[in-house]
mmCIF file of C-alpha atoms in Angstrom:
data_model
loop_
_atom_site.group_PDB
_atom_site.id
_atom_site.type_symbol
_atom_site.label_atom_id
_atom_site.label_comp_id
_atom_site.label_asym_id
_atom_site.label_seq_id
_atom_site.Cartn_x
_atom_site.Cartn_y
_atom_site.Cartn_z
ATOM 1 C CA MET A 1 282.012 336.434 60.326
ATOM 2 C CA ARG A 2 278.677 338.385 60.239
ATOM 3 C CA VAL A 3 277.306 335.919 57.703
ATOM 4 C CA ARG A 4 278.429 333.140 60.013
ATOM 5 C CA ASN A 5 276.674 334.540 63.045
ATOM 6 C CA ALA A 6 273.517 335.195 61.142
ATOM 7 C CA LEU A 7 273.415 331.618 59.995
ATOM 8 C CA LEU A 8 273.835 330.392 63.613
ATOM 9 C CA THR A 9 270.960 332.621 64.647
ATOM 10 C CA LEU A 10 268.821 331.363 61.864
ATOM 11 C CA ILE A 11 269.482 327.710 62.657
ATOM 12 C CA ALA A 12 268.414 328.395 66.272
ATOM 13 C CA ILE A 13 265.156 329.792 65.027
ATOM 14 C CA SER A 14 264.477 327.711 61.983
ATOM 15 C CA ALA A 15 262.348 325.352 64.111
ATOM 16 C CA MET A 16 260.072 328.324 64.802
ATOM 17 C CA LEU A 17 259.366 330.018 61.551
ATOM 18 C CA THR A 18 260.277 327.622 58.829
ATOM 19 C CA SER A 19 259.480 323.996 58.095
ATOM 20 C CA ALA A 20 263.093 323.044 58.340
ATOM 21 C CA ALA A 21 261.826 321.413 61.439
ATOM 22 C CA TRP A 22 260.161 319.083 59.020
ATOM 23 C CA ALA A 23 256.883 317.977 60.500
ATOM 24 C CA THR A 24 256.419 320.768 62.829
ATOM 25 C CA ASP A 25 253.348 323.125 62.896
ATOM 26 C CA VAL A 26 254.424 326.530 64.535
ATOM 27 C CA LEU A 27 251.520 328.355 66.257
ATOM 28 C CA VAL A 28 252.074 332.028 67.447
ATOM 29 C CA TRP A 29 250.382 332.924 70.583
ATOM 30 C CA ASP A 30 249.170 336.572 69.835
ATOM 31 C CA LYS A 31 246.159 336.791 72.156
ATOM 32 C CA ARG A 32 243.870 334.918 69.560
ATOM 33 C CA PRO A 33 242.809 331.358 70.356
ATOM 34 C CA LEU A 34 245.118 328.767 68.835
ATOM 35 C CA GLN A 35 243.226 326.270 66.527
ATOM 36 C CA VAL A 36 244.254 322.643 67.100
ATOM 37 C CA ARG A 37 242.908 319.892 64.887
ATOM 38 C CA LEU A 38 242.715 316.263 66.493
ATOM 39 C CA GLU A 39 242.195 313.226 64.548
ATOM 40 C CA VAL A 40 240.341 310.429 66.304
ATOM 41 C CA ASN A 41 242.835 307.872 67.947
ATOM 42 C CA LYS A 42 245.971 309.908 66.811
ATOM 43 C CA GLU A 43 248.058 311.425 69.580
ATOM 44 C CA ARG A 44 248.944 315.164 68.912
ATOM 45 C CA ILE A 45 252.113 316.374 70.598
ATOM 46 C CA ILE A 46 252.062 320.153 71.585
ATOM 47 C CA GLU A 47 255.381 321.685 72.801
ATOM 48 C CA MET A 48 254.680 324.694 75.118
ATOM 49 C CA PRO A 49 257.015 327.548 76.157
ATOM 50 C CA ASP A 50 256.745 326.231 79.782
ATOM 51 C CA ASN A 51 255.308 323.514 82.081
ATOM 52 C CA VAL A 52 251.531 323.951 81.942
ATOM 53 C CA ARG A 53 248.304 323.235 83.563
ATOM 54 C CA VAL A 54 245.300 322.554 81.295
ATOM 55 C CA GLY A 55 241.692 323.528 81.961
ATOM 56 C CA ILE A 56 238.989 322.002 79.641
ATOM 57 C CA PRO A 57 235.153 321.881 80.059
ATOM 58 C CA GLU A 58 233.845 318.906 81.827
ATOM 59 C CA TYR A 59 231.966 317.515 78.887
ATOM 60 C CA LEU A 60 235.450 317.123 77.090
ATOM 61 C CA TYR A 61 236.889 314.827 79.378
ATOM 62 C CA SER A 62 234.776 311.908 77.769
ATOM 63 C CA LYS A 63 236.011 312.943 74.276
ATOM 64 C CA VAL A 64 239.848 313.443 74.702
ATOM 65 C CA ASN A 65 242.805 312.191 76.552
ATOM 66 C CA ILE A 66 245.087 314.823 77.798
ATOM 67 C CA SER A 67 248.421 314.530 79.706
ATOM 68 C CA THR A 68 251.279 316.860 80.235
ATOM 69 C CA THR A 69 255.057 316.604 81.125
ATOM 70 C CA GLY A 70 258.072 318.874 80.965
ATOM 71 C CA GLY A 71 256.227 321.495 78.976
ATOM 72 C CA VAL A 72 254.802 319.027 76.404
ATOM 73 C CA MET A 73 251.018 318.269 76.036
ATOM 74 C CA TYR A 74 249.867 314.876 74.768
ATOM 75 C CA VAL A 75 246.363 315.090 73.355
ATOM 76 C CA THR A 76 244.244 312.397 71.725
ATOM 77 C CA ALA A 77 240.644 312.559 70.575
ATOM 78 C CA LYS A 78 238.569 309.685 71.285
ATOM 79 C CA GLU A 79 235.644 310.693 69.053
ATOM 80 C CA PRO A 80 234.792 313.585 66.713
ATOM 81 C CA PHE A 81 233.669 316.937 68.571
ATOM 82 C CA THR A 82 232.943 320.535 67.675
ATOM 83 C CA LYS A 83 235.399 323.237 68.437
ATOM 84 C CA THR A 84 235.856 323.533 72.241
ATOM 85 C CA ARG A 85 237.890 326.133 74.086
ATOM 86 C CA ALA A 86 240.598 325.100 76.656
ATOM 87 C CA THR A 87 242.685 327.306 78.961
ATOM 88 C CA ILE A 88 246.440 326.398 79.067
ATOM 89 C CA ARG A 89 248.217 328.168 82.034
ATOM 90 C CA LEU A 90 251.969 328.544 81.995
ATOM 91 C CA ALA A 91 253.415 327.543 85.350
ATOM 92 C CA SER A 92 256.157 330.072 85.739
ATOM 93 C CA ASN A 93 253.950 333.260 85.318
ATOM 94 C CA ASN A 94 250.358 332.054 85.248
ATOM 95 C CA GLU A 95 249.995 333.448 81.720
ATOM 96 C CA GLU A 96 246.993 331.898 79.987
ATOM 97 C CA ILE A 97 246.999 330.613 76.469
ATOM 98 C CA LEU A 98 243.674 329.642 74.754
ATOM 99 C CA MET A 99 243.340 326.764 72.607
ATOM 100 C CA ASP A 100 240.318 325.718 70.391
ATOM 101 C CA PHE A 101 240.459 321.923 70.083
ATOM 102 C CA PHE A 102 238.250 320.126 67.588
ATOM 103 C CA GLY A 103 238.025 316.378 66.833
ATOM 104 C CA VAL A 104 237.605 314.880 63.279
ATOM 105 C CA GLU A 105 237.762 311.250 61.873
ATOM 106 C CA ALA A 106 241.247 310.426 60.642
ATOM 107 C CA ILE A 107 241.537 310.503 56.822
ATOM 108 C CA ASP A 108 244.703 308.636 56.368
ATOM 109 C CA ASP A 109 247.347 306.753 58.234
ATOM 110 C CA ALA A 110 249.831 309.705 58.346
ATOM 111 C CA GLU A 111 251.096 310.771 61.766
ATOM 112 C CA PRO A 112 249.878 314.306 62.749
ATOM 113 C CA GLU A 113 252.515 317.084 62.850
ATOM 114 C CA LEU A 114 254.089 318.095 66.059
ATOM 115 C CA ILE A 115 252.734 321.602 67.285
ATOM 116 C CA LYS A 116 255.282 324.080 68.717
ATOM 117 C CA VAL A 117 253.646 327.058 70.459
ATOM 118 C CA ILE A 118 255.799 330.429 70.660
ATOM 119 C CA ARG A 119 254.947 333.831 72.063
ATOM 120 C CA LYS A 120 254.648 336.621 69.569
ATOM 121 C CA ASP A 121 257.808 338.372 70.787
ATOM 122 C CA GLU A 122 259.782 335.287 70.025
ATOM 123 C CA ALA A 123 258.263 335.073 66.570
ATOM 124 C CA ASP A 124 259.066 338.830 66.012
ATOM 125 C CA LYS A 125 262.613 338.339 67.156
ATOM 126 C CA ALA A 126 263.035 335.396 64.688
ATOM 127 C CA GLU A 127 261.498 337.298 61.919
ATOM 128 C CA ALA A 128 263.761 340.208 62.474
ATOM 129 C CA ALA A 129 266.882 337.911 62.393
ATOM 130 C CA ARG A 130 265.815 336.262 59.275
ATOM 131 C CA ASP A 131 265.234 339.632 57.582
ATOM 132 C CA ALA A 132 268.653 340.763 58.571
ATOM 133 C CA TYR A 133 270.096 337.405 57.249
ATOM 134 C CA MET A 134 268.179 337.824 53.953
ATOM 135 C CA ALA A 135 269.562 341.342 53.418
ATOM 136 C CA GLN A 136 272.993 339.849 53.044
ATOM 137 C CA SER A 137 271.914 337.559 50.201
ATOM 138 C CA ASN A 138 271.726 340.147 47.514
ATOM 139 C CA GLY A 139 275.009 338.999 45.908
ATOM 140 C CA VAL A 140 274.001 335.335 45.545
ATOM 141 C CA THR A 141 273.641 334.616 41.766
ATOM 142 C CA VAL A 142 271.201 332.293 39.981
ATOM 143 C CA LYS A 143 274.019 329.846 39.331
ATOM 144 C CA GLU A 144 274.962 329.697 43.023
ATOM 145 C CA ILE A 145 271.365 329.174 44.277
ATOM 146 C CA ILE A 146 270.713 326.408 41.735
ATOM 147 C CA GLN A 147 274.154 324.827 42.901
ATOM 148 C CA TYR A 148 273.148 325.023 46.426
ATOM 149 C CA ALA A 149 269.837 323.326 45.927
ATOM 150 C CA ALA A 150 271.407 320.562 43.758
ATOM 151 C CA HIS A 151 273.965 319.898 46.636
ATOM 152 C CA ASP A 152 271.144 319.849 49.161
ATOM 153 C CA PHE A 153 269.351 317.042 47.209
ATOM 154 C CA TYR A 154 272.203 314.932 45.777
ATOM 155 C CA ALA A 155 275.494 315.746 47.553
ATOM 156 C CA PRO A 156 276.795 314.498 50.883
ATOM 157 C CA PRO A 157 275.905 316.921 53.767
ATOM 158 C CA ARG A 158 279.573 317.726 54.247
ATOM 159 C CA LEU A 159 279.799 319.362 50.839
ATOM 160 C CA LYS A 160 276.860 321.776 51.467
ATOM 161 C CA ASP A 161 278.130 325.454 51.366
ATOM 162 C CA THR A 162 276.521 326.810 54.536
ATOM 163 C CA SER A 163 278.263 330.082 54.123
ATOM 164 C CA LYS A 164 275.605 331.372 51.469
ATOM 165 C CA PRO A 165 272.782 333.239 52.952
ATOM 166 C CA ILE A 166 269.989 331.230 51.638
ATOM 167 C CA VAL A 167 266.844 330.516 53.567
ATOM 168 C CA GLU A 168 265.418 327.065 53.105
ATOM 169 C CA ASN A 169 261.972 325.801 53.932
ATOM 170 C CA GLU A 170 259.907 322.738 53.044
ATOM 171 C CA ILE A 171 256.717 323.315 50.972
ATOM 172 C CA ARG A 172 253.774 322.253 53.072
ATOM 173 C CA THR A 173 250.953 323.934 51.182
ATOM 174 C CA PRO A 174 250.192 321.928 48.094
ATOM 175 C CA LEU A 175 250.495 323.950 44.833
ATOM 176 C CA ARG A 176 248.614 323.306 41.589
ATOM 177 C CA LEU A 177 251.272 322.585 39.033
ATOM 178 C CA ASP A 178 249.276 320.907 36.367
ATOM 179 C CA LEU A 179 249.680 323.923 34.074
ATOM 180 C CA MET A 180 253.251 324.334 34.610
ATOM 181 C CA LEU A 181 254.384 322.224 31.611
ATOM 182 C CA MET A 182 252.629 322.995 28.499
ATOM 183 C CA GLY A 183 252.830 322.364 24.673
ATOM 184 C CA ARG A 184 254.542 318.951 23.847
ATOM 185 C CA SER A 185 255.096 318.356 27.590
ATOM 186 C CA ALA A 186 251.571 318.676 28.745
ATOM 187 C CA SER A 187 250.272 315.624 30.814
ATOM 188 C CA LEU A 188 253.775 313.734 30.588
ATOM 189 C CA PHE A 189 254.727 314.325 34.103
ATOM 190 C CA ASP A 190 253.552 314.516 37.670
ATOM 191 C CA LEU A 191 255.014 317.541 39.567
ATOM 192 C CA GLN A 192 255.327 317.823 43.189
ATOM 193 C CA ALA A 193 256.848 321.037 44.774
ATOM 194 C CA LEU A 194 259.226 319.887 47.544
ATOM 195 C CA LYS A 195 261.363 322.596 48.875
ATOM 196 C CA GLN A 196 261.965 326.401 48.526
ATOM 197 C CA TYR A 197 265.175 328.365 48.591
ATOM 198 C CA ARG A 198 265.020 332.194 49.049
ATOM 199 C CA THR A 199 267.397 335.100 48.667
ATOM 200 C CA SER A 200 266.585 338.780 48.608
ATOM 201 C CA ARG A 201 266.339 338.583 44.728
ATOM 202 C CA TYR A 202 265.359 334.981 43.908
ATOM 203 C CA VAL A 203 263.080 332.133 44.826
ATOM 204 C CA LEU A 204 264.166 328.674 43.885
ATOM 205 C CA THR A 205 261.463 326.029 43.977
ATOM 206 C CA ALA A 206 262.755 322.235 43.885
ATOM 207 C CA ILE A 207 259.922 320.172 42.071
ATOM 208 C CA LEU A 208 259.912 316.571 41.833
ATOM 209 C CA VAL A 209 259.287 315.476 38.280
ATOM 210 C CA THR A 210 257.992 311.873 37.662
ATOM 211 C CA ASN A 211 257.276 310.335 34.232
ATOM 212 C CA ARG A 212 253.753 309.301 33.701
ATOM 213 C CA THR A 213 254.455 307.363 30.537
ATOM 214 C CA SER A 214 256.063 304.090 29.522
ATOM 215 C CA GLN A 215 258.767 305.928 27.407
ATOM 216 C CA PRO A 216 261.653 307.924 28.440
ATOM 217 C CA GLN A 217 260.974 311.720 28.352
ATOM 218 C CA GLU A 218 263.017 314.853 28.017
ATOM 219 C CA ILE A 219 262.235 317.944 30.227
ATOM 220 C CA VAL A 220 261.804 320.744 27.861
ATOM 221 C CA TYR A 221 262.394 324.048 29.518
ATOM 222 C CA SER A 222 260.754 326.021 26.871
ATOM 223 C CA ASP A 223 257.463 324.344 27.738
ATOM 224 C CA LEU A 224 257.588 325.782 31.231
ATOM 225 C CA TYR A 225 254.686 328.350 31.915
ATOM 226 C CA PRO A 226 254.630 331.230 32.836
ATOM 227 C CA ASP A 227 257.723 333.395 32.867
ATOM 228 C CA PHE A 228 260.668 332.274 34.998
ATOM 229 C CA ILE A 229 264.178 333.500 35.593
ATOM 230 C CA ALA A 230 266.076 330.186 35.097
ATOM 231 C CA ALA A 231 265.381 326.587 34.992
ATOM 232 C CA SER A 232 267.725 323.418 35.504
ATOM 233 C CA SER A 233 267.210 319.863 36.383
ATOM 234 C CA GLN A 234 269.409 317.208 37.773
ATOM 235 C CA HIS A 235 268.634 315.103 34.659
ATOM 236 C CA VAL A 236 267.292 316.311 31.357
ATOM 237 C CA ASP A 237 266.125 312.806 30.408
ATOM 238 C CA VAL A 238 263.594 311.115 32.742
ATOM 239 C CA GLY A 239 263.103 307.294 32.542
ATOM 240 C CA PRO A 240 259.909 305.429 31.947
ATOM 241 C CA ALA A 241 257.340 305.185 34.700
ATOM 242 C CA GLY A 242 258.165 302.371 37.063
ATOM 243 C CA SER A 243 261.897 302.492 36.412
ATOM 244 C CA LYS A 244 264.606 303.659 38.889
ATOM 245 C CA ALA A 245 265.176 306.721 36.688
ATOM 246 C CA GLU A 246 261.326 307.698 36.582
ATOM 247 C CA SER A 247 261.980 310.803 38.598
ATOM 248 C CA THR A 248 264.357 313.770 38.901
ATOM 249 C CA ILE A 249 264.472 317.188 40.533
ATOM 250 C CA LEU A 250 263.580 320.430 38.451
ATOM 251 C CA TYR A 251 264.992 323.614 39.865
ATOM 252 C CA LEU A 252 262.810 326.598 38.934
ATOM 253 C CA VAL A 253 264.018 330.099 39.842
ATOM 254 C CA THR A 254 261.472 332.999 39.975
ATOM 255 C CA SER A 255 261.253 336.409 41.396
ATOM 256 C CA GLN A 256 258.433 335.458 43.704
ATOM 257 C CA ALA A 257 257.250 332.212 45.414
ATOM 258 C CA LEU A 258 254.976 330.009 43.377
ATOM 259 C CA SER A 259 252.421 330.183 46.185
ATOM 260 C CA ASP A 260 252.132 333.959 45.597
ATOM 261 C CA ASN A 261 251.256 333.248 41.804
ATOM 262 C CA ALA A 262 247.535 333.028 41.227
ATOM 263 C CA ILE A 263 248.182 330.276 38.695
ATOM 264 C CA TYR A 264 249.745 327.851 41.058
ATOM 265 C CA ALA A 265 248.176 328.725 44.437
ATOM 266 C CA MET A 266 245.550 326.228 45.587
#
């Protein structure tokens, strides 16, 4: 029952502290101005803790469109501009939140992430709940965390074992994985880290492996670098580039996140 209650708590806060909310950028208001990047002609949606009133310098009115409704701000840059401070006042208690907007030209067609603003006390409460949840995960084995990740990617959602105290999050900061496969496997595959699964003892990184060559290739675990606890993949053999079987998922279990390893951090 304790595991189930902790899981329900974690689900409720996952949109705050993890990227399980998919394309959501969470900003914590801790009295330091929040940095908000705007791409020209792309609407940025900012979810606030309350209904708000927005105050901006007069010259910014010609550079951005801002509207608000139901505690949500809709902001679009009309042209690039340098960092400019806005004051966001919460309707219920007149608390002020400072935001530094800056406008840049769009670099691609991707939609900007939703921004969710939370107070520091909310973030602290969520962090404490996650820590309590993680403390229960000591008994999860390597086999169980690999099975959990494999089910997450390939099995129907109804088969996912949500009783396991495993914390999931999407990987949003790119990792430099070009040195992960060495020896005979060097340069054969493109690698992209997709998702991370954590317990108190292990970190599993799910990595999309795509064959670069015109021939089928085998994933050779002994070519993985550097040290890891365990490795498995959905398919050992990966089809030639351009085929339906050109990609698979590699499950790499380590003691720390790859982003904490100087070899892989960007």
